[in-house]
mmCIF file of C-alpha atoms and ligand atoms in Angstrom:
data_model
loop_
_atom_site.group_PDB
_atom_site.id
_atom_site.type_symbol
_atom_site.label_atom_id
_atom_site.label_comp_id
_atom_site.label_asym_id
_atom_site.label_seq_id
_atom_site.Cartn_x
_atom_site.Cartn_y
_atom_site.Cartn_z
ATOM 1 C CA MET A 202 80.336 94.984 114.089
ATOM 2 C CA LYS A 203 80.073 97.495 111.293
ATOM 3 C CA ARG A 204 77.218 97.019 108.829
ATOM 4 C CA THR A 205 77.285 98.516 105.401
ATOM 5 C CA LEU A 206 74.549 98.838 102.660
ATOM 6 C CA LEU A 207 74.869 96.397 99.686
ATOM 7 C CA LYS A 208 72.757 96.319 96.490
ATOM 8 C CA THR A 209 71.884 92.886 95.503
ATOM 9 C CA ALA A 210 71.216 91.272 92.016
ATOM 10 C CA ASP A 211 67.508 91.934 92.061
ATOM 11 C CA GLY A 212 68.137 95.720 92.794
ATOM 12 C CA SER A 213 67.070 95.428 96.469
ATOM 13 C CA TYR A 214 69.416 96.345 99.191
ATOM 14 C CA THR A 215 70.764 94.244 102.146
ATOM 15 C CA LEU A 216 73.283 94.844 104.984
ATOM 16 C CA GLN A 217 76.694 93.382 104.924
ATOM 17 C CA ILE A 218 79.045 92.552 107.781
ATOM 18 C CA GLN A 219 82.391 93.102 106.077
ATOM 19 C CA GLU A 220 84.353 91.573 108.918
ATOM 20 C CA TRP A 221 82.525 88.223 108.358
ATOM 21 C CA ASP A 222 82.005 88.700 104.633
ATOM 22 C CA GLU A 223 78.340 87.862 105.382
ATOM 23 C CA GLN A 224 75.039 89.537 104.369
ATOM 24 C CA TYR A 225 71.575 89.694 106.037
ATOM 25 C CA HIS A 226 70.098 88.378 102.705
ATOM 26 C CA SER A 227 71.369 86.645 99.493
ATOM 27 C CA LYS A 228 73.622 88.770 97.225
ATOM 28 C CA HIS A 229 71.702 87.202 94.358
ATOM 29 C CA GLY A 230 68.510 89.179 95.421
ATOM 30 C CA ALA A 231 67.393 90.071 98.982
ATOM 31 C CA ILE A 232 63.682 90.455 98.265
ATOM 32 C CA ALA A 233 63.787 87.615 95.715
ATOM 33 C CA GLU A 234 65.241 85.259 98.425
ATOM 34 C CA ALA A 235 62.723 86.312 101.059
ATOM 35 C CA LEU A 236 59.750 85.916 98.818
ATOM 36 C CA HIS A 237 60.877 82.504 97.621
ATOM 37 C CA VAL A 238 62.081 80.813 100.819
ATOM 38 C CA PHE A 239 59.810 82.391 103.529
ATOM 39 C CA ILE A 240 56.699 83.668 101.688
ATOM 40 C CA LYS A 241 56.203 80.983 98.950
ATOM 41 C CA GLU A 242 57.644 77.944 100.550
ATOM 42 C CA GLY A 243 56.700 78.920 104.042
ATOM 43 C CA LEU A 244 53.608 81.160 104.409
ATOM 44 C CA HIS A 245 51.805 80.200 101.122
ATOM 45 C CA PHE A 246 52.536 76.523 101.621
ATOM 46 C CA TRP A 247 51.189 76.599 105.142
ATOM 47 C CA PHE A 248 47.858 78.161 104.028
ATOM 48 C CA GLU A 249 47.494 76.002 101.000
ATOM 49 C CA ASN A 250 48.056 72.832 102.916
ATOM 50 C CA PHE A 251 46.275 73.410 106.132
ATOM 51 C CA LYS A 252 43.201 75.367 104.886
ATOM 52 C CA VAL A 253 43.015 77.576 107.990
ATOM 53 C CA ASN A 254 43.030 81.320 108.067
ATOM 54 C CA GLU A 255 45.353 82.014 110.985
ATOM 55 C CA VAL A 256 49.012 81.258 111.462
ATOM 56 C CA SER A 257 51.467 81.775 114.356
ATOM 57 C CA ILE A 258 55.009 82.599 113.103
ATOM 58 C CA LEU A 259 58.406 82.564 114.821
ATOM 59 C CA GLU A 260 61.231 84.365 113.055
ATOM 60 C CA ILE A 261 64.795 83.479 113.899
ATOM 61 C CA GLY A 262 66.494 86.711 113.284
ATOM 62 C CA PHE A 263 64.154 89.645 113.017
ATOM 63 C CA GLY A 264 67.021 91.764 111.472
ATOM 64 C CA THR A 265 65.860 94.312 108.934
ATOM 65 C CA GLY A 266 62.228 93.204 109.340
ATOM 66 C CA LEU A 267 62.002 92.292 105.668
ATOM 67 C CA ASN A 268 60.331 89.043 106.326
ATOM 68 C CA SER A 269 57.929 90.474 108.793
ATOM 69 C CA TYR A 270 56.962 93.266 106.326
ATOM 70 C CA LEU A 271 56.463 90.850 103.427
ATOM 71 C CA SER A 272 54.258 88.679 105.652
ATOM 72 C CA TYR A 273 52.223 91.781 106.670
ATOM 73 C CA LEU A 274 51.806 92.720 103.047
ATOM 74 C CA GLU A 275 50.425 89.207 102.216
ATOM 75 C CA THR A 276 47.581 89.981 104.715
ATOM 76 C CA LEU A 277 46.502 92.876 102.505
ATOM 77 C CA ASN A 278 45.596 90.477 99.599
ATOM 78 C CA ASN A 279 44.586 87.317 101.476
ATOM 79 C CA PRO A 280 41.952 86.497 104.094
ATOM 80 C CA TRP A 281 44.688 85.584 106.604
ATOM 81 C CA LYS A 282 45.433 86.513 110.188
ATOM 82 C CA ILE A 283 49.162 86.437 111.344
ATOM 83 C CA LYS A 284 50.575 86.348 114.783
ATOM 84 C CA TYR A 285 54.258 87.061 114.355
ATOM 85 C CA THR A 286 57.013 86.741 116.829
ATOM 86 C CA GLY A 287 60.448 88.032 115.861
ATOM 87 C CA VAL A 288 63.536 87.167 118.012
ATOM 88 C CA GLU A 289 66.647 89.217 117.757
ATOM 89 C CA ALA A 290 69.633 89.721 120.080
ATOM 90 C CA TYR A 291 71.187 92.662 118.166
ATOM 91 C CA PRO A 292 68.465 95.051 117.019
ATOM 92 C CA LEU A 293 69.141 97.478 114.089
ATOM 93 C CA ASN A 294 68.301 101.067 114.646
ATOM 94 C CA ILE A 295 65.805 102.948 112.444
ATOM 95 C CA GLU A 296 68.666 104.917 110.673
ATOM 96 C CA GLU A 297 70.144 101.596 109.397
ATOM 97 C CA VAL A 298 66.899 100.212 108.069
ATOM 98 C CA LYS A 299 65.592 103.306 106.335
ATOM 99 C CA PRO A 300 68.246 103.311 103.563
ATOM 100 C CA LEU A 301 67.141 99.701 102.641
ATOM 101 C CA GLU A 302 64.148 101.345 100.986
ATOM 102 C CA TYR A 303 62.001 98.217 101.193
ATOM 103 C CA PRO A 304 58.721 100.008 100.972
ATOM 104 C CA SER A 305 59.556 101.780 97.755
ATOM 105 C CA ALA A 306 61.043 98.561 96.318
ATOM 106 C CA LEU A 307 57.816 96.853 97.071
ATOM 107 C CA ASN A 308 55.579 99.800 96.093
ATOM 108 C CA ALA A 309 54.013 99.642 99.587
ATOM 109 C CA SER A 310 53.428 101.975 102.525
ATOM 110 C CA GLU A 311 56.370 103.064 104.511
ATOM 111 C CA ALA A 312 54.324 103.782 107.694
ATOM 112 C CA GLU A 313 53.801 100.082 108.527
ATOM 113 C CA PHE A 314 57.412 99.179 107.822
ATOM 114 C CA LEU A 315 58.647 101.838 110.185
ATOM 115 C CA ARG A 316 56.085 100.798 112.843
ATOM 116 C CA LEU A 317 57.503 97.211 112.790
ATOM 117 C CA HIS A 318 60.762 98.815 113.973
ATOM 118 C CA GLN A 319 59.336 101.506 116.237
ATOM 119 C CA ILE A 320 57.005 99.362 118.391
ATOM 120 C CA PRO A 321 58.381 98.386 121.798
ATOM 121 C CA TRP A 322 60.215 95.164 122.407
ATOM 122 C CA GLU A 323 58.556 92.424 124.544
ATOM 123 C CA GLU A 324 55.071 93.742 123.905
ATOM 124 C CA THR A 325 52.461 92.590 121.442
ATOM 125 C CA SER A 326 51.379 95.291 118.993
ATOM 126 C CA LYS A 327 48.622 95.417 116.490
ATOM 127 C CA ILE A 328 49.915 96.552 113.136
ATOM 128 C CA SER A 329 46.510 95.922 111.591
ATOM 129 C CA ASP A 330 43.441 93.896 112.305
ATOM 130 C CA ALA A 331 45.192 90.975 110.548
ATOM 131 C CA PHE A 332 48.756 91.305 111.735
ATOM 132 C CA GLN A 333 50.114 91.434 115.235
ATOM 133 C CA LEU A 334 53.818 91.519 116.030
ATOM 134 C CA THR A 335 55.748 90.649 119.262
ATOM 135 C CA LYS A 336 59.500 91.447 119.207
ATOM 136 C CA GLN A 337 61.696 89.633 121.707
ATOM 137 C CA LYS A 338 65.170 90.819 122.353
ATOM 138 C CA LYS A 339 67.131 87.774 123.345
ATOM 139 C CA HIS A 340 69.488 85.043 122.066
ATOM 140 C CA PHE A 341 68.130 82.050 120.154
ATOM 141 C CA SER A 342 69.522 79.749 122.851
ATOM 142 C CA GLU A 343 67.010 81.373 125.279
ATOM 143 C CA ILE A 344 63.927 80.274 123.371
ATOM 144 C CA GLU A 345 61.891 78.030 125.570
ATOM 145 C CA ASP A 346 58.390 78.120 123.799
ATOM 146 C CA GLN A 347 56.527 74.820 123.633
ATOM 147 C CA ASN A 348 53.794 73.867 121.052
ATOM 148 C CA THR A 349 53.270 77.543 120.243
ATOM 149 C CA PHE A 350 54.055 78.142 116.626
ATOM 150 C CA ASP A 351 52.911 76.797 113.232
ATOM 151 C CA LEU A 352 55.673 78.151 111.097
ATOM 152 C CA ILE A 353 59.325 79.079 111.703
ATOM 153 C CA TYR A 354 61.282 81.349 109.389
ATOM 154 C CA PHE A 355 64.820 80.211 110.241
ATOM 155 C CA ASP A 356 66.940 83.076 108.994
ATOM 156 C CA ALA A 357 70.032 82.944 110.996
ATOM 157 C CA PHE A 358 73.401 83.933 109.533
ATOM 158 C CA GLY A 359 75.152 81.100 107.747
ATOM 159 C CA ILE A 360 76.766 77.933 109.194
ATOM 160 C CA ARG A 361 80.186 79.171 107.986
ATOM 161 C CA VAL A 362 80.021 82.176 110.400
ATOM 162 C CA GLN A 363 77.659 80.946 113.192
ATOM 163 C CA PRO A 364 77.910 77.176 113.210
ATOM 164 C CA GLU A 365 76.557 77.145 116.810
ATOM 165 C CA LEU A 366 73.125 78.156 115.455
ATOM 166 C CA TRP A 367 72.700 75.186 113.151
ATOM 167 C CA THR A 368 72.943 72.435 115.724
ATOM 168 C CA GLU A 369 70.862 69.724 117.206
ATOM 169 C CA ASP A 370 70.425 71.776 120.388
ATOM 170 C CA ILE A 371 68.914 74.698 118.542
ATOM 171 C CA PHE A 372 66.843 72.539 116.153
ATOM 172 C CA LYS A 373 65.425 70.723 119.230
ATOM 173 C CA LYS A 374 64.335 74.137 120.513
ATOM 174 C CA MET A 375 62.560 74.809 117.219
ATOM 175 C CA TYR A 376 60.967 71.360 117.250
ATOM 176 C CA THR A 377 59.606 71.937 120.710
ATOM 177 C CA ALA A 378 58.385 75.436 119.876
ATOM 178 C CA LEU A 379 56.322 74.104 116.903
ATOM 179 C CA ARG A 380 52.957 72.511 117.113
ATOM 180 C CA PRO A 381 52.504 69.079 115.451
ATOM 181 C CA ASN A 382 52.411 69.520 111.664
ATOM 182 C CA GLY A 383 54.396 72.739 112.084
ATOM 183 C CA ILE A 384 57.007 73.617 109.550
ATOM 184 C CA LEU A 385 60.368 75.375 109.548
ATOM 185 C CA VAL A 386 61.730 76.912 106.405
ATOM 186 C CA THR A 387 65.300 78.092 105.716
ATOM 187 C CA TYR A 388 67.395 79.242 102.815
ATOM 188 C CA ALA A 389 70.110 76.767 103.749
ATOM 189 C CA ALA A 390 70.668 73.253 102.315
ATOM 190 C CA ASN A 391 73.834 72.356 104.277
ATOM 191 C CA GLY A 392 74.232 68.602 104.970
ATOM 192 C CA ASN A 393 75.330 68.998 108.634
ATOM 193 C CA ALA A 394 72.334 71.303 109.361
ATOM 194 C CA ARG A 395 70.005 68.805 107.619
ATOM 195 C CA ARG A 396 71.292 65.906 109.770
ATOM 196 C CA ALA A 397 70.928 68.092 112.971
ATOM 197 C CA MET A 398 67.324 68.750 111.897
ATOM 198 C CA LYS A 399 66.681 65.085 111.468
ATOM 199 C CA THR A 400 68.224 64.126 114.750
ATOM 200 C CA ALA A 401 65.956 66.717 116.471
ATOM 201 C CA GLY A 402 62.992 64.793 115.074
ATOM 202 C CA PHE A 403 62.158 66.668 111.855
ATOM 203 C CA GLU A 404 61.294 65.368 108.423
ATOM 204 C CA VAL A 405 63.309 67.285 105.967
ATOM 205 C CA GLU A 406 62.692 68.065 102.282
ATOM 206 C CA ARG A 407 65.171 69.755 99.982
ATOM 207 C CA LEU A 408 63.339 72.165 97.586
ATOM 208 C CA PRO A 409 64.591 74.264 94.683
ATOM 209 C CA GLY A 410 66.258 77.401 96.131
ATOM 210 C CA PRO A 411 65.949 81.099 95.467
ATOM 211 C CA PRO A 412 67.978 82.819 92.619
ATOM 212 C CA GLY A 413 71.644 81.719 92.887
ATOM 213 C CA LYS A 414 71.035 78.708 95.203
ATOM 214 C CA LYS A 415 70.320 75.182 94.010
ATOM 215 C CA GLU A 416 68.418 74.100 97.150
ATOM 216 C CA MET A 417 66.692 75.133 100.387
ATOM 217 C CA MET A 418 65.095 73.146 103.072
ATOM 218 C CA ARG A 419 61.678 72.726 104.634
ATOM 219 C CA ALA A 420 61.411 70.603 107.855
ATOM 220 C CA THR A 421 58.121 69.350 109.301
ATOM 221 C CA LYS A 422 57.408 68.198 112.852
ATOM 222 C CA PRO A 423 55.409 65.136 112.296
ATOM 223 C CA LYS A 424 51.855 64.821 113.791
ATOM 224 C CA ASP A 425 52.136 62.515 116.832
HETATM 225 C C1 SAM B 657 70.598 86.644 108.379
HETATM 226 S S1 SAM B 657 70.236 87.978 109.547
HETATM 227 C C2 SAM B 657 68.510 88.150 109.663
HETATM 228 C C3 SAM B 657 67.812 88.509 108.469
HETATM 229 C C4 SAM B 657 66.422 89.013 108.799
HETATM 230 N N1 SAM B 657 65.492 87.912 108.850
HETATM 231 C C5 SAM B 657 66.056 90.045 107.769
HETATM 232 O O1 SAM B 657 65.202 89.803 106.997
HETATM 233 O O2 SAM B 657 66.699 91.095 107.866
HETATM 234 C C6 SAM B 657 70.433 87.058 111.104
HETATM 235 C C7 SAM B 657 69.964 87.819 112.315
HETATM 236 O O3 SAM B 657 70.197 87.094 113.491
HETATM 237 C C8 SAM B 657 70.604 87.948 114.463
HETATM 238 N N2 SAM B 657 71.431 87.140 115.427
HETATM 239 C C9 SAM B 657 72.689 86.592 115.194
HETATM 240 N N3 SAM B 657 73.021 85.760 116.275
HETATM 241 C C10 SAM B 657 72.004 85.739 117.074
HETATM 242 C C11 SAM B 657 71.701 85.058 118.331
HETATM 243 N N4 SAM B 657 72.530 84.218 118.859
HETATM 244 N N5 SAM B 657 70.495 85.229 118.916
HETATM 245 C C12 SAM B 657 69.574 86.156 118.464
HETATM 246 N N6 SAM B 657 69.790 86.799 117.221
HETATM 247 C C13 SAM B 657 70.907 86.607 116.627
HETATM 248 C C14 SAM B 657 71.453 88.905 113.689
HETATM 249 O O4 SAM B 657 71.575 90.048 114.500
HETATM 250 C C15 SAM B 657 70.665 89.142 112.494
HETATM 251 O O5 SAM B 657 69.744 90.151 112.610
#
C-alpha cells in the first residue's frame, strides 16, 4: 500500500495510507498525540504510580519509531531504564522515515532515531545505557509472551480499517503478555474495543484524549 507524507495540525508529519484514508498518527497532531497518549498517560503514569526505575514496554505497531524515540528521549531527563519491544509486520524503510523529520521537530539527535530503524530485527540492541530495543517482525496475532511487560502502547490502525485487531482475542494476548498491575494505553475510545478489553479481563478507564479527540483509554490488568 502506498504511503505519503502528511503534515498534521501541530506541524509534525505523519504517513498516510490514502487507499484507507488512514494515518499512522492523528491529523490533529502526530507528536502531540504520541506525547499525550503514550508518554504522559502511559510512561509517566507508570513511573509516578509504581515508584520503580525500570519498565518493560511492548509496542503494538513500531511503525515510524516515534513512540520508541520519544520514550528514549525521556530517559535523557529521568532516572529511568527502559526495555522496549516493538512488534511490526510491515517495516518502513529508512527513506520513508527520514522525511518525517522527528529529530528536528523535537530538537534532538538524529543519530539515535536512525539507529532505532537501522538495528537488526529479532535482536536486542543497546541504544544507550538506559534504553534497549528489540524489534520483532511478526503479526500481532503471533504474540505469545506471558507475564513479560509492564506497559503496552497499543497503537494499531483504527477499528474502522482493522477491526480484527480490536477484538477479545487480541486483548487476551495483551492481557497475558502483561504482568499483574500492568497497563495498556491506546488513543482509541471505541465502545466495542472497550467491551473486548473488559471481556479479556482488563479494568478500563476513559481519560481525556489528545488534541481533536474527546477520550482515550487506559486498561489495567488487576493484581491477582
Ligand atoms: C498506527 S500505525 C503505527 C504507529 C506507530 N506506533 C508510529 O508511531 O509510527 C500501525 C502499525 O501497525 C502495523 N500493523 C498493521 N497490522 C499489523 C499486524 N496485523 N501485525 C503487525 N503489525 C501490523 C502497521 O504496519 C503500522 O506500522
